[in-house]
Amino acid sequence: MSAPFPTFDEVFRALHGGRDPYPWQSRLAQEIANAGWPTQIAIPTGLGKTSTIVHGIYELARQLHFETSSRTAPQRIVHIAERRTIIDTTAQYAARIAQQINAAQDPASAPVLAPVRAALARLLGEGDDEVIAVA
């Protein structure tokens, strides 16, 4: 029997060095799972809106893992901002998240991220090593 699929909070902690998500981040994960994405996320600067990238990845993996009949999570995430500094920082953040999930092939050494990687791998053909690519 495979390990249970991790919660959003567990995945967030695994990707962020053990740091807990802000309460709004945990609530957003539940809202996305239950009702889909909100029309806007009105959170002040500096409180982790970039983490919505993790929300998108997690929701896609969750839906693939549980083989929901009507998948609503997109395969592509586009982050748009009007400031170059934000885009550069976001690209670095996304690359770090991708590297951690792509490397999580062994459930023994990556018990939280390996199920996420395995779920995302269902979208790929044979021989693809990276389940997430950042461009």
mmCIF file of C-alpha atoms in Angstrom:
data_model
loop_
_atom_site.group_PDB
_atom_site.id
_atom_site.type_symbol
_atom_site.label_atom_id
_atom_site.label_comp_id
_atom_site.label_asym_id
_atom_site.label_seq_id
_atom_site.Cartn_x
_atom_site.Cartn_y
_atom_site.Cartn_z
ATOM 1 C CA MET A 1 0.000 0.000 0.000
ATOM 2 C CA SER A 2 1.398 3.404 -0.934
ATOM 3 C CA ALA A 3 1.870 6.200 1.554
ATOM 4 C CA PRO A 4 -0.999 8.648 1.938
ATOM 5 C CA PHE A 5 -0.848 11.772 -0.190
ATOM 6 C CA PRO A 6 0.627 14.681 1.798
ATOM 7 C CA THR A 7 -1.347 17.751 2.782
ATOM 8 C CA PHE A 8 -0.582 21.160 1.328
ATOM 9 C CA ASP A 9 0.963 22.231 4.645
ATOM 10 C CA GLU A 10 3.291 19.206 4.637
ATOM 11 C CA VAL A 11 4.415 19.919 1.082
ATOM 12 C CA PHE A 12 4.890 23.606 1.851
ATOM 13 C CA ARG A 13 7.079 22.770 4.860
ATOM 14 C CA ALA A 14 9.135 20.294 2.818
ATOM 15 C CA LEU A 15 9.752 22.916 0.130
ATOM 16 C CA HIS A 16 10.477 25.777 2.540
ATOM 17 C CA GLY A 17 12.947 24.323 5.010
ATOM 18 C CA GLY A 18 10.383 23.358 7.621
ATOM 19 C CA ARG A 19 8.610 26.742 7.710
ATOM 20 C CA ASP A 20 4.863 26.617 8.205
ATOM 21 C CA PRO A 21 2.669 28.326 5.637
ATOM 22 C CA TYR A 22 0.856 31.484 6.656
ATOM 23 C CA PRO A 23 -2.752 30.767 7.666
ATOM 24 C CA TRP A 24 -4.008 32.437 4.462
ATOM 25 C CA GLN A 25 -1.858 30.045 2.401
ATOM 26 C CA SER A 26 -3.385 27.010 4.109
ATOM 27 C CA ARG A 27 -6.898 28.408 3.660
ATOM 28 C CA LEU A 28 -6.219 29.116 -0.023
ATOM 29 C CA ALA A 29 -5.182 25.493 -0.594
ATOM 30 C CA GLN A 30 -8.498 24.345 0.910
ATOM 31 C CA GLU A 31 -10.456 26.893 -1.124
ATOM 32 C CA ILE A 32 -8.777 25.790 -4.358
ATOM 33 C CA ALA A 33 -9.509 22.125 -3.600
ATOM 34 C CA ASN A 34 -13.144 22.784 -2.692
ATOM 35 C CA ALA A 35 -14.232 25.601 -4.997
ATOM 36 C CA GLY A 36 -11.419 26.420 -7.407
ATOM 37 C CA TRP A 37 -9.228 29.482 -7.634
ATOM 38 C CA PRO A 38 -10.526 32.786 -6.288
ATOM 39 C CA THR A 39 -10.879 35.658 -8.736
ATOM 40 C CA GLN A 40 -8.226 37.614 -6.845
ATOM 41 C CA ILE A 41 -5.757 37.196 -4.005
ATOM 42 C CA ALA A 42 -5.623 40.447 -2.070
ATOM 43 C CA ILE A 43 -2.691 39.993 0.286
ATOM 44 C CA PRO A 44 -0.221 42.764 1.226
ATOM 45 C CA THR A 45 3.258 42.820 -0.273
ATOM 46 C CA GLY A 46 5.753 40.532 1.401
ATOM 47 C CA LEU A 47 3.332 37.916 2.703
ATOM 48 C CA GLY A 48 4.067 35.112 0.261
ATOM 49 C CA LYS A 49 1.861 35.544 -2.806
ATOM 50 C CA THR A 50 4.628 33.965 -4.897
ATOM 51 C CA SER A 51 3.837 30.723 -3.068
ATOM 52 C CA THR A 52 0.698 30.457 -5.166
ATOM 53 C CA ILE A 53 3.038 28.672 -7.577
ATOM 54 C CA VAL A 54 3.206 25.865 -5.003
ATOM 55 C CA HIS A 55 -0.585 25.958 -4.717
ATOM 56 C CA GLY A 56 -0.898 25.329 -8.450
ATOM 57 C CA ILE A 57 1.629 22.498 -8.439
ATOM 58 C CA TYR A 58 0.088 20.909 -5.358
ATOM 59 C CA GLU A 59 -3.477 21.054 -6.686
ATOM 60 C CA LEU A 60 -2.481 19.489 -10.011
ATOM 61 C CA ALA A 61 -0.592 16.701 -8.204
ATOM 62 C CA ARG A 62 -3.478 16.174 -5.772
ATOM 63 C CA GLN A 63 -6.003 15.823 -8.563
ATOM 64 C CA LEU A 64 -3.740 13.455 -10.492
ATOM 65 C CA HIS A 65 -3.058 11.350 -7.384
ATOM 66 C CA PHE A 66 -6.734 10.949 -6.565
ATOM 67 C CA GLU A 67 -7.634 10.648 -10.261
ATOM 68 C CA THR A 68 -10.468 13.125 -10.003
ATOM 69 C CA SER A 69 -12.966 12.658 -12.811
ATOM 70 C CA SER A 70 -12.881 16.244 -13.990
ATOM 71 C CA ARG A 71 -9.437 17.711 -13.530
ATOM 72 C CA THR A 72 -9.556 21.496 -13.132
ATOM 73 C CA ALA A 73 -5.910 22.183 -12.320
ATOM 74 C CA PRO A 74 -3.887 23.494 -15.266
ATOM 75 C CA GLN A 75 -0.617 21.944 -16.426
ATOM 76 C CA ARG A 76 0.977 25.349 -16.966
ATOM 77 C CA ILE A 77 1.386 28.190 -14.504
ATOM 78 C CA VAL A 78 2.113 31.681 -15.756
ATOM 79 C CA HIS A 79 3.262 34.278 -13.235
ATOM 80 C CA ILE A 80 2.842 37.849 -14.444
ATOM 81 C CA ALA A 81 4.108 40.965 -12.678
ATOM 82 C CA GLU A 82 4.994 44.436 -13.851
ATOM 83 C CA ARG A 83 8.387 44.652 -12.181
ATOM 84 C CA ARG A 84 11.495 42.901 -13.504
ATOM 85 C CA THR A 85 12.859 42.326 -9.991
ATOM 86 C CA ILE A 86 9.742 40.391 -9.030
ATOM 87 C CA ILE A 87 9.956 38.263 -12.177
ATOM 88 C CA ASP A 88 13.625 37.415 -11.586
ATOM 89 C CA THR A 89 12.969 36.514 -7.946
ATOM 90 C CA THR A 90 9.900 34.466 -8.893
ATOM 91 C CA ALA A 91 11.853 32.559 -11.546
ATOM 92 C CA GLN A 92 14.532 31.705 -8.972
ATOM 93 C CA TYR A 93 11.859 30.595 -6.492
ATOM 94 C CA ALA A 94 10.097 28.445 -9.100
ATOM 95 C CA ALA A 95 13.405 26.877 -10.183
ATOM 96 C CA ARG A 96 14.188 25.964 -6.560
ATOM 97 C CA ILE A 97 10.737 24.404 -6.093
ATOM 98 C CA ALA A 98 11.074 22.499 -9.385
ATOM 99 C CA GLN A 99 14.533 21.200 -8.465
ATOM 100 C CA GLN A 100 13.296 19.856 -5.127
ATOM 101 C CA ILE A 101 10.278 18.105 -6.616
ATOM 102 C CA ASN A 102 12.194 16.779 -9.633
ATOM 103 C CA ALA A 103 14.822 15.292 -7.299
ATOM 104 C CA ALA A 104 12.239 13.582 -5.057
ATOM 105 C CA GLN A 105 12.262 10.176 -6.752
ATOM 106 C CA ASP A 106 12.823 8.023 -3.672
ATOM 107 C CA PRO A 107 9.970 7.848 -1.144
ATOM 108 C CA ALA A 108 12.419 6.738 1.550
ATOM 109 C CA SER A 109 14.524 9.899 1.289
ATOM 110 C CA ALA A 110 11.732 12.290 0.253
ATOM 111 C CA PRO A 111 8.541 10.916 1.845
ATOM 112 C CA VAL A 112 6.545 14.133 1.419
ATOM 113 C CA LEU A 113 7.663 15.221 -2.052
ATOM 114 C CA ALA A 114 7.979 11.805 -3.742
ATOM 115 C CA PRO A 115 4.175 11.291 -3.930
ATOM 116 C CA VAL A 116 3.826 14.759 -5.482
ATOM 117 C CA ARG A 117 6.497 13.920 -8.051
ATOM 118 C CA ALA A 118 4.922 10.519 -8.766
ATOM 119 C CA ALA A 119 1.504 12.099 -9.354
ATOM 120 C CA LEU A 120 2.945 14.708 -11.738
ATOM 121 C CA ALA A 121 4.909 12.005 -13.584
ATOM 122 C CA ARG A 122 1.587 10.556 -14.780
ATOM 123 C CA LEU A 123 1.472 13.413 -17.306
ATOM 124 C CA LEU A 124 4.812 12.500 -18.867
ATOM 125 C CA GLY A 125 6.035 9.990 -21.379
ATOM 126 C CA GLU A 126 8.611 7.346 -20.608
ATOM 127 C CA GLY A 127 12.111 8.619 -19.980
ATOM 128 C CA ASP A 128 11.200 12.135 -18.842
ATOM 129 C CA ASP A 129 13.177 12.915 -15.701
ATOM 130 C CA GLU A 130 11.791 16.371 -14.955
ATOM 131 C CA VAL A 131 8.151 16.619 -13.933
ATOM 132 C CA ILE A 132 8.419 20.417 -13.596
ATOM 133 C CA ALA A 133 10.199 22.764 -15.974
ATOM 134 C CA VAL A 134 10.688 26.488 -15.410
ATOM 135 C CA ALA A 135 11.081 28.822 -18.366
#
